[in-house]
mmCIF file of C-alpha atoms in Angstrom:
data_model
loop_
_atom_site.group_PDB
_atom_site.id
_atom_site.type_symbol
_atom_site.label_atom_id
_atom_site.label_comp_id
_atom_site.label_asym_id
_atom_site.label_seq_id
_atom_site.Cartn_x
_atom_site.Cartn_y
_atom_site.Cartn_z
ATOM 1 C CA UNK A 1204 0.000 0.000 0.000
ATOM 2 C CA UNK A 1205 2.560 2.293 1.272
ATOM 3 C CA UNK A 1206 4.321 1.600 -2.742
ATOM 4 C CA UNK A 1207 0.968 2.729 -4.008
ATOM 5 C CA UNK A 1208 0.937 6.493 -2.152
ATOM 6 C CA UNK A 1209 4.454 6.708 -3.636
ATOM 7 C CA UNK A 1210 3.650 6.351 -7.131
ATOM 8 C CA UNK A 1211 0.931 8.245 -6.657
ATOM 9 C CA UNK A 1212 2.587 11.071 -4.749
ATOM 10 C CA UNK A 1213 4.941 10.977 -7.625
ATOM 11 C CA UNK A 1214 2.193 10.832 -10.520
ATOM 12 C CA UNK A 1215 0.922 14.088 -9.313
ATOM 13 C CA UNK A 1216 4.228 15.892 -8.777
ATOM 14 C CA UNK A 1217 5.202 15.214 -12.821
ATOM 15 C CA UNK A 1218 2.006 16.155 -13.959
ATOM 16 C CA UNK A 1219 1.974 19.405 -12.056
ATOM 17 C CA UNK A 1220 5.530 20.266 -13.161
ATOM 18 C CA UNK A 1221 4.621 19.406 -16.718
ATOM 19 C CA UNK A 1222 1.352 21.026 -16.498
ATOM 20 C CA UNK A 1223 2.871 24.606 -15.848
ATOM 21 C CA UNK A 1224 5.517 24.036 -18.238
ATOM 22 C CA UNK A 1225 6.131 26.703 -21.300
ATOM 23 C CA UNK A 1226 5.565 26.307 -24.789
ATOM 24 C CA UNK A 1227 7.300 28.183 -27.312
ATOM 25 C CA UNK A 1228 5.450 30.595 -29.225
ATOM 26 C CA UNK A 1229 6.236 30.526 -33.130
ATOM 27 C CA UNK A 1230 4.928 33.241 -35.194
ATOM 28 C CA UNK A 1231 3.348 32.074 -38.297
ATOM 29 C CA UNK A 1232 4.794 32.403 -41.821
ATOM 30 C CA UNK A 1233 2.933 34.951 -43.727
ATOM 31 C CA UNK A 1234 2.418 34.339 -47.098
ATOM 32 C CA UNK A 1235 1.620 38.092 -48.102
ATOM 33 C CA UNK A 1236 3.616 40.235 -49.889
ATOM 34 C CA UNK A 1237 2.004 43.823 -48.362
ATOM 35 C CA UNK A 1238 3.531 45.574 -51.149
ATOM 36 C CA UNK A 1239 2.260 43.799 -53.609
ATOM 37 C CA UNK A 1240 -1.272 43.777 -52.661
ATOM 38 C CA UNK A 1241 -3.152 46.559 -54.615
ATOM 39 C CA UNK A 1242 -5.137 48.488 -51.871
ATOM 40 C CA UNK A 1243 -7.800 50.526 -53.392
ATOM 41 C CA UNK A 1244 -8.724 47.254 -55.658
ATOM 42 C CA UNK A 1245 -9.269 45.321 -52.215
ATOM 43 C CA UNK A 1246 -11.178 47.931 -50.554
ATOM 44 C CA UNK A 1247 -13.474 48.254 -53.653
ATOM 45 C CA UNK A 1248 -14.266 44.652 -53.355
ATOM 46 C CA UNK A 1249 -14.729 44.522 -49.598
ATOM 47 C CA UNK A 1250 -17.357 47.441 -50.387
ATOM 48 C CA UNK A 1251 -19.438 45.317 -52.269
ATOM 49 C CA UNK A 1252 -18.414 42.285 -50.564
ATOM 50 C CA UNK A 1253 -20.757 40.904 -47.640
ATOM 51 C CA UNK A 1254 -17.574 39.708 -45.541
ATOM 52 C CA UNK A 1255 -14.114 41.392 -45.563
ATOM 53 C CA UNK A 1256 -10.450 39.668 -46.242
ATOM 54 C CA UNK A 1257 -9.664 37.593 -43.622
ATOM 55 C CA UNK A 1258 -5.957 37.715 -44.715
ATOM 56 C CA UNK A 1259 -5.633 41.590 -43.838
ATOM 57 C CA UNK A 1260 -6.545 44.154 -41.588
ATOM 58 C CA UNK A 1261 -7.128 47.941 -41.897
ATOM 59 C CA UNK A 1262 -6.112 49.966 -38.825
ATOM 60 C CA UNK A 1263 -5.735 53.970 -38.358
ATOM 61 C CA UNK A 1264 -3.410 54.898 -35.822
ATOM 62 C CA UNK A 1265 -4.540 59.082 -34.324
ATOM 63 C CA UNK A 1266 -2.004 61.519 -32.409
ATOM 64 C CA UNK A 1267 -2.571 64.781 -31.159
ATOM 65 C CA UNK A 1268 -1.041 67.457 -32.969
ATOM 66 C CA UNK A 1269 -2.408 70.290 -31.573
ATOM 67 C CA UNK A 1270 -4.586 71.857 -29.287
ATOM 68 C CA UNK A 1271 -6.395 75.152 -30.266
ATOM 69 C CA UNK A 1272 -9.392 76.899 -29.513
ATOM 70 C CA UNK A 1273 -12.342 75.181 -31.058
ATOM 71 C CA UNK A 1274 -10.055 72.488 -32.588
ATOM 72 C CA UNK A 1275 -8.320 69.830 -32.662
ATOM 73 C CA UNK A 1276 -5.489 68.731 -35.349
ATOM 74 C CA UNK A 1277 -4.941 65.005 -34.823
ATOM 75 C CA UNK A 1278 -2.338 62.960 -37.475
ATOM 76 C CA UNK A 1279 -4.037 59.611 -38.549
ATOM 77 C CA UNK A 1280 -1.743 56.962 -39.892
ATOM 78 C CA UNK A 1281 -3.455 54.609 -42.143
ATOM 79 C CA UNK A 1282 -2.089 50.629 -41.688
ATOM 80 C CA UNK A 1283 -2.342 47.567 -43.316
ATOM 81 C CA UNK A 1284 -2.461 44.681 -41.486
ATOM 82 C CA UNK A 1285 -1.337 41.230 -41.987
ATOM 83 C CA UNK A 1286 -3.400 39.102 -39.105
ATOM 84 C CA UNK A 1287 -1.332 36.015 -39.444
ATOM 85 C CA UNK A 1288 1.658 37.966 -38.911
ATOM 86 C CA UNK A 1289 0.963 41.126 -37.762
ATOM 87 C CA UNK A 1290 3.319 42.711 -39.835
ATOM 88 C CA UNK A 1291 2.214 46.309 -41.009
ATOM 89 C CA UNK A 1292 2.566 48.521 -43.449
ATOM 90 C CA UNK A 1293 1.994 52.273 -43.995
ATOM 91 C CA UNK A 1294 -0.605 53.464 -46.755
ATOM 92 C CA UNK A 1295 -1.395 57.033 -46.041
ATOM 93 C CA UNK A 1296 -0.484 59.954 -43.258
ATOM 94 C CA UNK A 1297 -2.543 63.245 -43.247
ATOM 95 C CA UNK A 1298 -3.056 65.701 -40.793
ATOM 96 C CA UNK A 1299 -6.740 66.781 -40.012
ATOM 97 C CA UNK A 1300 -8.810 68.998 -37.819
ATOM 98 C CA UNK A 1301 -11.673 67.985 -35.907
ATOM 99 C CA UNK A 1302 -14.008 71.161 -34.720
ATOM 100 C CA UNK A 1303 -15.487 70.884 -30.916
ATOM 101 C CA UNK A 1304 -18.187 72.441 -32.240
ATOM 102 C CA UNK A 1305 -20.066 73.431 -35.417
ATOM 103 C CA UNK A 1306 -17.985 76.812 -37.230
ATOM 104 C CA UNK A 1307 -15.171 76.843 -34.399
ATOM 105 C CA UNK A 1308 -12.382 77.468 -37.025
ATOM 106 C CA UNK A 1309 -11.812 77.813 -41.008
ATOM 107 C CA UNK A 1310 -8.216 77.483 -42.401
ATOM 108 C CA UNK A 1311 -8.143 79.314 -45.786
ATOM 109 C CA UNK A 1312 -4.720 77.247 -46.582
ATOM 110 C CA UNK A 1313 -1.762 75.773 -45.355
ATOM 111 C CA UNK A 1314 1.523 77.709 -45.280
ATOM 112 C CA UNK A 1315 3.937 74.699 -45.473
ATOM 113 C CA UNK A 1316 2.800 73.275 -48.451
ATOM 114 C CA UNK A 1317 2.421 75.128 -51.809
ATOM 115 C CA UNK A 1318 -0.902 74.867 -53.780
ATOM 116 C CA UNK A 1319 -2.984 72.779 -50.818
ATOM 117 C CA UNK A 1320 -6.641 73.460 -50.384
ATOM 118 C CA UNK A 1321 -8.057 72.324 -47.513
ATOM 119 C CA UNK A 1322 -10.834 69.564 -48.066
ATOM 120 C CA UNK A 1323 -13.662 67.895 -45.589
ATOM 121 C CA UNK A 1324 -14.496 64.523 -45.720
ATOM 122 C CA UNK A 1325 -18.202 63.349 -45.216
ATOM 123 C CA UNK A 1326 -18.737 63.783 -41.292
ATOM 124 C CA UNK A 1327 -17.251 67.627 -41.484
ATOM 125 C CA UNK A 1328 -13.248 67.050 -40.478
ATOM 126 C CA UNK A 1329 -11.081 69.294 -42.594
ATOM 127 C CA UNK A 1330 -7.921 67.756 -44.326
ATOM 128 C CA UNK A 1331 -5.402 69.785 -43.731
ATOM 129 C CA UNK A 1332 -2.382 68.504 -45.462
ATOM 130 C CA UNK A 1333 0.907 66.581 -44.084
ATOM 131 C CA UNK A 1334 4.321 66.775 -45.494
ATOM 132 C CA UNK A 1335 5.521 62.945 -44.498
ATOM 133 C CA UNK A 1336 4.852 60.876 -47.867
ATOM 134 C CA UNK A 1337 3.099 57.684 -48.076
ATOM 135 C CA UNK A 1338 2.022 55.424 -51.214
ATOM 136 C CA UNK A 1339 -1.633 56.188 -51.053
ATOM 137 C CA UNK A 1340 -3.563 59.576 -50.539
ATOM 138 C CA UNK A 1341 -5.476 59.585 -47.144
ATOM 139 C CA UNK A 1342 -8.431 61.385 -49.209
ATOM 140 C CA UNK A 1343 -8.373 58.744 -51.195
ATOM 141 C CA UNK A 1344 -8.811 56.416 -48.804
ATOM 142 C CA UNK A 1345 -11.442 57.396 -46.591
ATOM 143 C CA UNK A 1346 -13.774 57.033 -48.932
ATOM 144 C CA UNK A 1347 -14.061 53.514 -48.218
ATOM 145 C CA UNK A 1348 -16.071 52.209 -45.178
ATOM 146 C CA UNK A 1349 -13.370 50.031 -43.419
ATOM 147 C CA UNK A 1350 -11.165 52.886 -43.388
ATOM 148 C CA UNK A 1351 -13.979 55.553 -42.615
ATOM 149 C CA UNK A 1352 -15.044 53.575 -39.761
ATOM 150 C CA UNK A 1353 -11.401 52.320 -38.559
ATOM 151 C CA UNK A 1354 -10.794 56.287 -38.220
ATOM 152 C CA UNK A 1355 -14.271 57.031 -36.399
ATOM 153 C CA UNK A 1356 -13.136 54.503 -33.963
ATOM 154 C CA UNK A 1357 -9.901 55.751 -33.622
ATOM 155 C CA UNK A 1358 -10.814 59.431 -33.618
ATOM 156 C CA UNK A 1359 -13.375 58.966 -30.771
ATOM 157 C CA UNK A 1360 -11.182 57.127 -28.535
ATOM 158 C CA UNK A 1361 -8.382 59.320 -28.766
ATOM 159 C CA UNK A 1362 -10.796 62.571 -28.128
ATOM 160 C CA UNK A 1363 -12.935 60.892 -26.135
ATOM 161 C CA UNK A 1364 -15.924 61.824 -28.081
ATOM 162 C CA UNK A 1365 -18.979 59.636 -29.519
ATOM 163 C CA UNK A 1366 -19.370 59.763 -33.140
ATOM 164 C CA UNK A 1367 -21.452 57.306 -34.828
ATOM 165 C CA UNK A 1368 -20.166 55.540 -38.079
#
């Protein structure tokens, strides 16, 4: 009997050393090429599309720029995903300005850059130009609902405010 409490004893000492043991995490190999995938092509698709790509992600990364009165000029960084990975890369940088409240400030233009007119996109922030460079235009872009709502999301928890898409 007593040889049967010792195996036992034993039994549960390996199992609880091997229980809380660690496995080594391996990434996944991706098999996208991000620059290679044609953007604007995919998001027209996903637009149309009942489901989106499960193979990449959109995501739009906000920072506050600056505080003025009536304002706020945030830089949103466009991102593109891959989920098996999570390797990103960039697709468009702009600077914007989102109004506290309706007519709180009108830029005619932007000094830094020559020829830029400011434009709004459909839920009243104003575009307000960036000089970093990126492969797509952010204007371009938001058109598109994943990207539109991606920046909603991101725009409302970086302000703290509670736009609906």
């Amino acid at each position: 009997m007593k040889s049967l409490k010792k195996i036992a004893a034993l039994a549960v000492v390996l199992i609880g050393i091997f229980a809380f043991s660690t496995k080594t995490a391996t990434i996944p190999k991706s098999t996208l090429n991000l620059e290679a995938i044609n953007v604007v092509d995919m998001l027209s698709k996903q637009q149309f599309e009942c489901r989106p790509s499960s193979d990449v992600m959109f995501y739009v990364e906000t920072n506050i720029v600056k505080k003025i009165r009536g304002a706020n000029n945030i830089n949103a960084k466009v991102y593109l995903v891959d989920r098996a990975s999570g390797n990103k890369s960039l697709l468009a940088v702009e600077n914007l300005q989102i109004n506290k409240f309706e007519g709180a400030i009108a830029i005619g233009h932007h000094d830094v850059i020559d020829g830029f007119a400011p434009t709004k996109i459909a839920n009243g922030d104003k575009i307000i130009g960036s000089l970093e460079k990126a492969p797509y235009s952010f204007e371009e872009l938001i058109k598109y609902e994943a990207i539109y709502n991606a920046y909603i999301n991101a725009t409302n928890k970086l302000l703290d405010l509670k736009r609906t898409i």
